[in-house]
Coordinates of C-alpha atoms and ligand atoms in Angstrom, one line a residue:
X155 CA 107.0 120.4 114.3
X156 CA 108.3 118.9 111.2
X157 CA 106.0 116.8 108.7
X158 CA 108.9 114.3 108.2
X159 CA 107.7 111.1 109.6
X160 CA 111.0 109.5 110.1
X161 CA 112.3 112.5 112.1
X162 CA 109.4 113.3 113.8
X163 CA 108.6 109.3 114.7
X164 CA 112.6 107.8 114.9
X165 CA 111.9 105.1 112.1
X166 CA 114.4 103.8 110.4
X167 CA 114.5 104.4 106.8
X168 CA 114.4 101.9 104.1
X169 CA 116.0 101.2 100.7
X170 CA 113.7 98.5 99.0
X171 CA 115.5 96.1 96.9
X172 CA 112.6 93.5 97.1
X173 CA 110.1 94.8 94.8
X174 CA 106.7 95.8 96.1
X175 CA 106.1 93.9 99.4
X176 CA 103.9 95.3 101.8
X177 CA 105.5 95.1 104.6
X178 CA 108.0 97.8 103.8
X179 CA 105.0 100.2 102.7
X180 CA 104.6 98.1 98.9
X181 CA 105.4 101.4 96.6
X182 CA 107.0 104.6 96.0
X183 CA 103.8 107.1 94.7
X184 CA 104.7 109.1 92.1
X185 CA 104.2 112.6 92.3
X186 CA 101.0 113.2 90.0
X187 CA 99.1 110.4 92.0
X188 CA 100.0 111.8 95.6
X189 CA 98.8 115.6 94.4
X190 CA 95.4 114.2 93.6
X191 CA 94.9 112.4 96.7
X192 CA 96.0 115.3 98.5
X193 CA 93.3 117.2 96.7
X194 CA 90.5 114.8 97.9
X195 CA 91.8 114.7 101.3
X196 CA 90.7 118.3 101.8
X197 CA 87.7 118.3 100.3
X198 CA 83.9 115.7 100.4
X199 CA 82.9 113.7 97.6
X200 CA 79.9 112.0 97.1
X201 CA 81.6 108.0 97.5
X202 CA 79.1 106.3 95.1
X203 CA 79.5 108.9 92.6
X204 CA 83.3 108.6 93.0
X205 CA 83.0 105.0 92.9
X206 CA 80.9 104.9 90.0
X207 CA 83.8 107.6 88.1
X208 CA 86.4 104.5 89.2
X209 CA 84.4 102.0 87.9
X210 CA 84.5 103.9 84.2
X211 CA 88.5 104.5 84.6
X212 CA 88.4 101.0 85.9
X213 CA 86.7 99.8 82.6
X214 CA 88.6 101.5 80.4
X215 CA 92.0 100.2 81.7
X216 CA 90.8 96.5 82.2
X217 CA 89.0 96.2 79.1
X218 CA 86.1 95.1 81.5
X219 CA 82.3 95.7 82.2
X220 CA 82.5 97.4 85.3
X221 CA 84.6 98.2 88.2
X222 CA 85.1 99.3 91.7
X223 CA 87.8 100.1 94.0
X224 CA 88.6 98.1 96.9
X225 CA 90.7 98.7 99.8
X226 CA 93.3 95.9 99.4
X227 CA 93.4 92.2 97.5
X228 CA 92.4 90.8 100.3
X229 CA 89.7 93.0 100.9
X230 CA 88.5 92.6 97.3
X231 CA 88.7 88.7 97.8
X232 CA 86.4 88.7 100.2
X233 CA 84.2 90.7 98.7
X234 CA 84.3 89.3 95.2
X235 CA 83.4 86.1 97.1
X236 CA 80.7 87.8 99.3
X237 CA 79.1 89.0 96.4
X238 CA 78.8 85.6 94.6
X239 CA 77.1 84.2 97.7
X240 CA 74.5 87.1 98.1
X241 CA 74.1 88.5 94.9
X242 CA 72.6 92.4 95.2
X243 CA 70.2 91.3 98.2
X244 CA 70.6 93.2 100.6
X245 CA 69.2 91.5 103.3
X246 CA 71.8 88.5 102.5
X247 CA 74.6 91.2 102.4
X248 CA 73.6 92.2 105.9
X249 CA 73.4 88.6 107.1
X250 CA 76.7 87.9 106.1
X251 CA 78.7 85.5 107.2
X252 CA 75.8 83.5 107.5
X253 CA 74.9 82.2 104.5
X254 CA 71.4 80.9 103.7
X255 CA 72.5 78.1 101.1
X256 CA 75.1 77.2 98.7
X257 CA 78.1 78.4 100.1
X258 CA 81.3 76.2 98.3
X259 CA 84.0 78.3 96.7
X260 CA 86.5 76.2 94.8
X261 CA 90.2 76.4 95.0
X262 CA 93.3 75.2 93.1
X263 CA 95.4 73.1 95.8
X264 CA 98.6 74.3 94.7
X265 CA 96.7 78.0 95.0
X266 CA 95.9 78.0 98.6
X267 CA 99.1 79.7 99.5
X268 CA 100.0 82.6 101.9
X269 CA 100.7 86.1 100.1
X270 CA 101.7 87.7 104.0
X271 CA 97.7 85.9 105.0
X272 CA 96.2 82.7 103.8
X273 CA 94.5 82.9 100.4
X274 CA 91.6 80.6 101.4
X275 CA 91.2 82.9 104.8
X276 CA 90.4 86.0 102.8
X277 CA 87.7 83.6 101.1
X278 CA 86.4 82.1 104.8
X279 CA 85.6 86.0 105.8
X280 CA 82.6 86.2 104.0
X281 CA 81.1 83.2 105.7
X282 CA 82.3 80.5 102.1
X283 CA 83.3 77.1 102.7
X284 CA 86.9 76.8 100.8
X285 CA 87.2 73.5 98.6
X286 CA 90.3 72.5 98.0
X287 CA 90.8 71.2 93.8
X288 CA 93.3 68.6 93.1
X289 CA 96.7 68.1 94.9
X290 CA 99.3 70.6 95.8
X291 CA 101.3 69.9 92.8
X292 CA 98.8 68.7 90.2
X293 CA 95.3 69.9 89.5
X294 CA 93.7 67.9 86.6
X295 CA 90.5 69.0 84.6
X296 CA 88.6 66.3 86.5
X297 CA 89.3 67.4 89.2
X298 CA 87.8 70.6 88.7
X299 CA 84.8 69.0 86.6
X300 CA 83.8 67.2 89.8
X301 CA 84.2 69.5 92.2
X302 CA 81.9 72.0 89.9
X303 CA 79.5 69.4 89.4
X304 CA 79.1 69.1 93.2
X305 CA 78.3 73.2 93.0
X306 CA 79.9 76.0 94.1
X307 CA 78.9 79.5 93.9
X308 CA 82.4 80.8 92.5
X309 CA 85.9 79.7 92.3
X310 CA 89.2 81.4 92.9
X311 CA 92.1 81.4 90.5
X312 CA 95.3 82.9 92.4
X313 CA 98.3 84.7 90.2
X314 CA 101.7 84.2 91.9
X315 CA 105.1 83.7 92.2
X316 CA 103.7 82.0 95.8
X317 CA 101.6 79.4 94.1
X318 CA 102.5 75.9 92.9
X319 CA 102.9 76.1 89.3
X320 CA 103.7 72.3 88.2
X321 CA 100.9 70.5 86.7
X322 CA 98.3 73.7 87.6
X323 CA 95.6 74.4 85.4
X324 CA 95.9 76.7 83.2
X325 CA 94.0 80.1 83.3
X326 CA 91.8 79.6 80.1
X327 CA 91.1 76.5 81.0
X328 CA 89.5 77.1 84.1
X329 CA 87.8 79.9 83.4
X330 CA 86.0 77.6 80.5
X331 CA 85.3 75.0 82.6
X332 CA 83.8 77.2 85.3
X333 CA 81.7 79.3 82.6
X334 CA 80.7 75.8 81.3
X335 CA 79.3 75.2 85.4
X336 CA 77.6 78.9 85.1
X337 CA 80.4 79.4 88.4
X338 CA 81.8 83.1 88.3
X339 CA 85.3 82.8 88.1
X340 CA 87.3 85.2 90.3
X341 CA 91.2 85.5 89.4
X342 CA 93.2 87.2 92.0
X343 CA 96.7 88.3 90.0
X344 CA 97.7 91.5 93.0
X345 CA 101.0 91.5 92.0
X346 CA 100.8 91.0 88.2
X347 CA 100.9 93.5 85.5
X348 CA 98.3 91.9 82.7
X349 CA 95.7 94.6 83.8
X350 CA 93.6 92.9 80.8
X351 CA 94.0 89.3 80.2
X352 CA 91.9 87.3 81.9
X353 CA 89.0 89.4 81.3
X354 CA 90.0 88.6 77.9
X355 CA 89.6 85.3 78.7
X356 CA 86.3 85.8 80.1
X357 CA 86.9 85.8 84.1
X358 CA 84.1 87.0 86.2
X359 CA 86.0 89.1 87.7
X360 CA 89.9 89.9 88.6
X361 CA 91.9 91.8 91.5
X362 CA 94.8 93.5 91.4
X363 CA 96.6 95.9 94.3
X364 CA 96.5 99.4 93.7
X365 CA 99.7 100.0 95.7
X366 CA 102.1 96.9 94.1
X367 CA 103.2 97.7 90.6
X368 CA 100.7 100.3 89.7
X369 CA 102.6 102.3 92.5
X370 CA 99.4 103.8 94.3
X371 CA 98.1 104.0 97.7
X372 CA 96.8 101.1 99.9
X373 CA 94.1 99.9 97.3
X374 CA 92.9 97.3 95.0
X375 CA 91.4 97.6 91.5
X376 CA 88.5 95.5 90.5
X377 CA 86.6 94.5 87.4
X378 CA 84.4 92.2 86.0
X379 CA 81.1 91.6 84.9
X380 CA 78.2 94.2 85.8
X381 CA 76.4 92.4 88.1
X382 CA 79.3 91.0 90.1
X383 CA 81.1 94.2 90.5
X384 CA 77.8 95.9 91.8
X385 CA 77.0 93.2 94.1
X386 CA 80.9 93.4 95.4
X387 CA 80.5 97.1 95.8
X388 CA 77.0 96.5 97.7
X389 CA 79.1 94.6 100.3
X390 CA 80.4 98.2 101.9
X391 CA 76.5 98.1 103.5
X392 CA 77.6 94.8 105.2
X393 CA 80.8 92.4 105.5
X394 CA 82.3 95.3 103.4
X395 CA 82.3 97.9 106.1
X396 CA 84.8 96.5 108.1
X397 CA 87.4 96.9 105.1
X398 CA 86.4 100.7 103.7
X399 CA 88.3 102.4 100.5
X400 CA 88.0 105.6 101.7
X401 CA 88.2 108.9 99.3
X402 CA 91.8 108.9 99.3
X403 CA 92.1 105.0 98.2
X404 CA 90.0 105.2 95.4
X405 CA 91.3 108.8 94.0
X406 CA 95.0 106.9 94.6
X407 CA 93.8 104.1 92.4
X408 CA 92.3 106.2 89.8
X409 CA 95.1 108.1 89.7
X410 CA 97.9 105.3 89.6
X411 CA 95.8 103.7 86.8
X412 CA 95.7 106.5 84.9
X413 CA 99.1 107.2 85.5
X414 CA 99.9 103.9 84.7
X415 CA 98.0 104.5 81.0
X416 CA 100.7 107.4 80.3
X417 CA 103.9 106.2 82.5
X418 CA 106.8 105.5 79.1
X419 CA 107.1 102.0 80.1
X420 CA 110.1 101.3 77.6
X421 CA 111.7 104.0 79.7
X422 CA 110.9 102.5 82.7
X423 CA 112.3 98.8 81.8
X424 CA 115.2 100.8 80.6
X425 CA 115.9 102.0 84.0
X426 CA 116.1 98.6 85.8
X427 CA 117.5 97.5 83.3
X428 CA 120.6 99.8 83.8
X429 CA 120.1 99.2 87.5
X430 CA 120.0 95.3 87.2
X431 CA 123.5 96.0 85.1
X432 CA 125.4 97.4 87.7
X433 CA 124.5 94.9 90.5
X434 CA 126.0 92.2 87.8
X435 CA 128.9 94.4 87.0
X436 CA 129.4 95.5 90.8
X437 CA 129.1 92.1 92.5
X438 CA 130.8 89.8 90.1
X439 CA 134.4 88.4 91.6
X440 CA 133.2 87.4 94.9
X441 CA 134.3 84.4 96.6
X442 CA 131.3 82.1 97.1
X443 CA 129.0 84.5 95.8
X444 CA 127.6 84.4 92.3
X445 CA 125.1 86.5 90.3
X446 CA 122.8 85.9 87.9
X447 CA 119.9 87.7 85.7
X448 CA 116.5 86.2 86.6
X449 CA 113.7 86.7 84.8
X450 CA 110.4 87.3 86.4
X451 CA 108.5 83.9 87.8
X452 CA 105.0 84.8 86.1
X453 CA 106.1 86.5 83.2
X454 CA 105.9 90.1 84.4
X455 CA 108.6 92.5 82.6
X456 CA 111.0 92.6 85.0
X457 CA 114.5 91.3 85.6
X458 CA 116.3 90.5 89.0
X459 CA 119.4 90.0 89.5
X460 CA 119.8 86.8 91.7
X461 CA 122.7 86.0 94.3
X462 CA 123.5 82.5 95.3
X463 CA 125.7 82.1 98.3
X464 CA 127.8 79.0 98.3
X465 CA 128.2 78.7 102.5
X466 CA 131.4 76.7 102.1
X467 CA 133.3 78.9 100.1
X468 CA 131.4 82.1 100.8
X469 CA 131.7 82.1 105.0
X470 CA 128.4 82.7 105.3
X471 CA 124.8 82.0 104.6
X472 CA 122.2 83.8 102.4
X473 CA 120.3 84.5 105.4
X474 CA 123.1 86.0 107.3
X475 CA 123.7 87.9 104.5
X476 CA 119.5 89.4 104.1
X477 CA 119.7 90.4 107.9
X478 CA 123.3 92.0 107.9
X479 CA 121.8 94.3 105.2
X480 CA 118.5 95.0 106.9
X481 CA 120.1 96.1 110.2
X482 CA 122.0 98.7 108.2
X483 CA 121.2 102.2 108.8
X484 CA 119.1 103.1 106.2
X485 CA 118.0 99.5 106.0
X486 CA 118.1 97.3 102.9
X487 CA 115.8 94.9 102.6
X488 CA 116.2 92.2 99.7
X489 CA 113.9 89.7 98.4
X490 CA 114.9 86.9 101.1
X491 CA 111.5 84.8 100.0
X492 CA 113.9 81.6 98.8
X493 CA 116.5 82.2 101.3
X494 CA 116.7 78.8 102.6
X495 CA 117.7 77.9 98.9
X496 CA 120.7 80.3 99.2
X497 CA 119.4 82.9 97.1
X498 CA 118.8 86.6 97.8
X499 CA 117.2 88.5 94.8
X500 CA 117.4 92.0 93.8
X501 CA 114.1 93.8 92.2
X502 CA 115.1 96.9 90.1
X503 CA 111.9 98.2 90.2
X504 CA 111.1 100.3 93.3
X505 CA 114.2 102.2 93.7
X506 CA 116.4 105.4 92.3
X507 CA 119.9 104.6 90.6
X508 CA 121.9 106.3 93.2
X509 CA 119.8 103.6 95.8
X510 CA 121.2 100.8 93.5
X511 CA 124.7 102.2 93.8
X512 CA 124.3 102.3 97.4
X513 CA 123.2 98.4 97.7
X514 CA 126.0 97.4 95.6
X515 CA 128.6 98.9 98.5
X516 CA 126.4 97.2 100.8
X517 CA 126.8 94.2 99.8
X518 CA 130.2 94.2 98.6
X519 CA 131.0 95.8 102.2
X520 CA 129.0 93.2 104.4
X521 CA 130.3 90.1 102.3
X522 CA 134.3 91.8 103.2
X523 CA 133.4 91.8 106.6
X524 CA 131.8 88.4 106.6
X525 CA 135.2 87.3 105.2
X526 CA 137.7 88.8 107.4
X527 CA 136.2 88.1 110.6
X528 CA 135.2 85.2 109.6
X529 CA 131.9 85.1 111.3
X530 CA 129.8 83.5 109.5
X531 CA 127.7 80.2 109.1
X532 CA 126.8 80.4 113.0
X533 CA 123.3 80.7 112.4
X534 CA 121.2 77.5 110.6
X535 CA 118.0 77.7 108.9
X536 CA 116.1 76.6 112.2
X537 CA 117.8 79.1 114.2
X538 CA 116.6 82.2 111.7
X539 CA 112.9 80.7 111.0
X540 CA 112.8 80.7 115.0
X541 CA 114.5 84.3 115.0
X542 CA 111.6 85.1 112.5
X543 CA 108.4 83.5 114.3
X544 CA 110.3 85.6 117.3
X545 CA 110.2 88.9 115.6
X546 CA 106.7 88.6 114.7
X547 CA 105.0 87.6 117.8
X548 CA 107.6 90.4 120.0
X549 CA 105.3 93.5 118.2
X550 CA 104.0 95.1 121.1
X551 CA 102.5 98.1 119.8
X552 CA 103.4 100.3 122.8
X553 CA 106.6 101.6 124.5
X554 CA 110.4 100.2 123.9
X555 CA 109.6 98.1 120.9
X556 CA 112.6 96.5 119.8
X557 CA 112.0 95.4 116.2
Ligands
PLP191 C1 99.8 90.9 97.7 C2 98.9 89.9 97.4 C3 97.6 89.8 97.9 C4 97.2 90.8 98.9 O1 97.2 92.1 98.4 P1 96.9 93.4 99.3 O2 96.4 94.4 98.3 O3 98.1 93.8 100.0 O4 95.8 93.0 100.3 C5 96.7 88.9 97.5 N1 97.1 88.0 96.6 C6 98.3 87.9 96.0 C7 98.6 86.9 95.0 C8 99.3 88.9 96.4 O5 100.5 88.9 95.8

């Protein structure tokens, strides 16, 4: 029997354009961090003791108190929040989600977005009443003020290219406040590669995803202050249980951190760098189609290169475009997050150069074809966010999936 998935399974295989989205399995794991977890997998560990060797490595890398490992960002939201509402108490860890008491976890309007599940339903898990602060687009320092001085037991600061960025609050500034309130303040950055700043700044405690750009396995590193970290990991006797890191997740995270610590990063910008080169050189010339470099929404080092359809001249839409190249075979799935704005991006950053190469024929192919059958523009927005909804509710998890 052969230990290749795809054979063994039929799936299709992927070439990920999009960056490090979930979905698609979030990263490729180098080498170094998949023989360690292979070690572990054969073998027992004592899990606090490992936990506690995370929490060092965690430290270390963060710049913070303490750490533990998690088994996702979501997880560790609702565990970071958990562990504001019961401190080290057991009794209220088991009790979970009732909660005996203040139970108001404060929110940034324009942060209560949806990362693949709501932000404020990872909060609602451990048994927190979400507040919402300010509006969607504006959150003011009195509106924070007030809803502190009502109480709250912590609030939640969300990192993202998904959250609303006009007229937010900025990051120092609501830590302050909220240290000013004696309210932990939790920042949630999954995606981002400031492993350090907001400690810095004097968060309570942060999240990040062990498998987005620190290229690990399904996992999420998190630090902070002592006490908060102990009474997060404390939650795996209650709430916590239901969302385990097992062996393997915290030996991956470990290992991608550390890996991370030694990875030449200058080469590694270099890389996508040369990558994001050839989709600009490869692309230009297209009717209707235009590229563009795009630097990253939240200031991460990396570059994309973005692709605006114009329908008219182009023949076709954006979206057309995104699923033409996902039905390929191997698939390639772009960033399609702003496609009703016409705009397909390319991330550099989670695949090899001949992968690149291979996209730019792609497209160059399917936008040909698009032109001389002149098939295009048939589908409207509506029809593909009703194709979407579709897809997601046809899973069936047995026999003759269609997908
Ligand atoms: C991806 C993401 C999450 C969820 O991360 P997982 O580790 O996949 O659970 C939470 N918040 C933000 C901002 C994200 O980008």
């Amino acid at each position: 029997m052969t230990d290749d998935p795809f054979g063994r399974w039929n799936l299709t295989p992927v070439i990920n354009v999009s960056g490090t989205m979930t979905r698609i399995g979030a990263s490729r794991v180098p080498e170094d961090v998949r023989a360690c977890v292979d070690r572990i997998l054969a073998s027992f560990v004592d899990m606090d003791e490992l936990q506690s060797r995370a929490g060092a490595v965690v430290a270390r890398v963060t710049g913070a108190e303490a750490g533990c490992i998690a088994s996702c960002s979501a997880a560790a939201m609702t565990q970071t929040v958990a562990a504001c509402l019961t401190g080290a108490d057991l009794a209220r860890i088991e009790a979970l989600p009732s909660v005996a008491g203040e139970r108001r976890v404060l929110l940034p309007m324009g942060h209560m977005v949806n990362y693949g599940a709501p932000v404020d339903q990872a909060i609602r898990l451990a048994g927190a009443e979400v507040v919402p602060v300010g509006t969607a687009a504006a959150c003011e320092t009195w509106h924070l003020v007030d809803a502190l001085a009502a109480g709250a037991v912590a609030a939640m600061y969300v990192v993202s290219h998904h959250t609303v960025r006009e007229n937010e609050l900025p990051m120092d500034v609501f830590i302050n406040l909220c240290r000013e309130h004696g309210v932990p303040a939790i920042v949630d950055m999954a995606a981002e590669y400031d492993l350090t700043g907001p400690i810095e700044l004097g968060a309570s405690a942060t999240i990040h995803s062990g498998h987005k750009f620190l290229s690990g396995v399904t996992s999420a590193v998190v630090a902070g202050n002592s006490d908060l970290i102990r009474a997060t990991y404390l939650q795996h006797r209650g709430i916590g249980r239901t969302m385990k890191a097992g062996k393997e997740s915290v030996v991956g995270a470990m290992a991608a951190l550390e890996s991370w610590e030694k990875r030449d990063h200058g080469a590694a910008r270099r890389a996508e760098e040369a990558r994001a080169a050839l989709w600009m050189r490869e692309l230009a010339d297209m009717s209707g189609v235009s590229v563009t470099s795009h630097a990253d929404w939240t200031g991460n080092p990396i570059t994309r290169t973005r692709i605006t359809i114009a329908p008219r001249e182009a023949g076709f839409h954006a979206w057309e475009l995104a699923a033409r190249l996902a039905a390929r075979s191997p698939g390639i799935v772009v960033r399609d997050d702003l496609v009703e704005r016409q705009e397909l991006y390319l991330d550099p950053c989670n695949l090899t150069d001949a992968e690149a190469a291979a996209v730019a024929v792609a497209i160059r192919e399917e936008v040909d074809l698009f032109q001389a059958r002149g098939d295009g523009c048939r589908q409207g927005w509506s029809d593909v966010k009703r194709a979407r909804e579709a897809a997601i509710l046809s899973w069936s998890g047995n026999r003759d999936v269609a997908l």
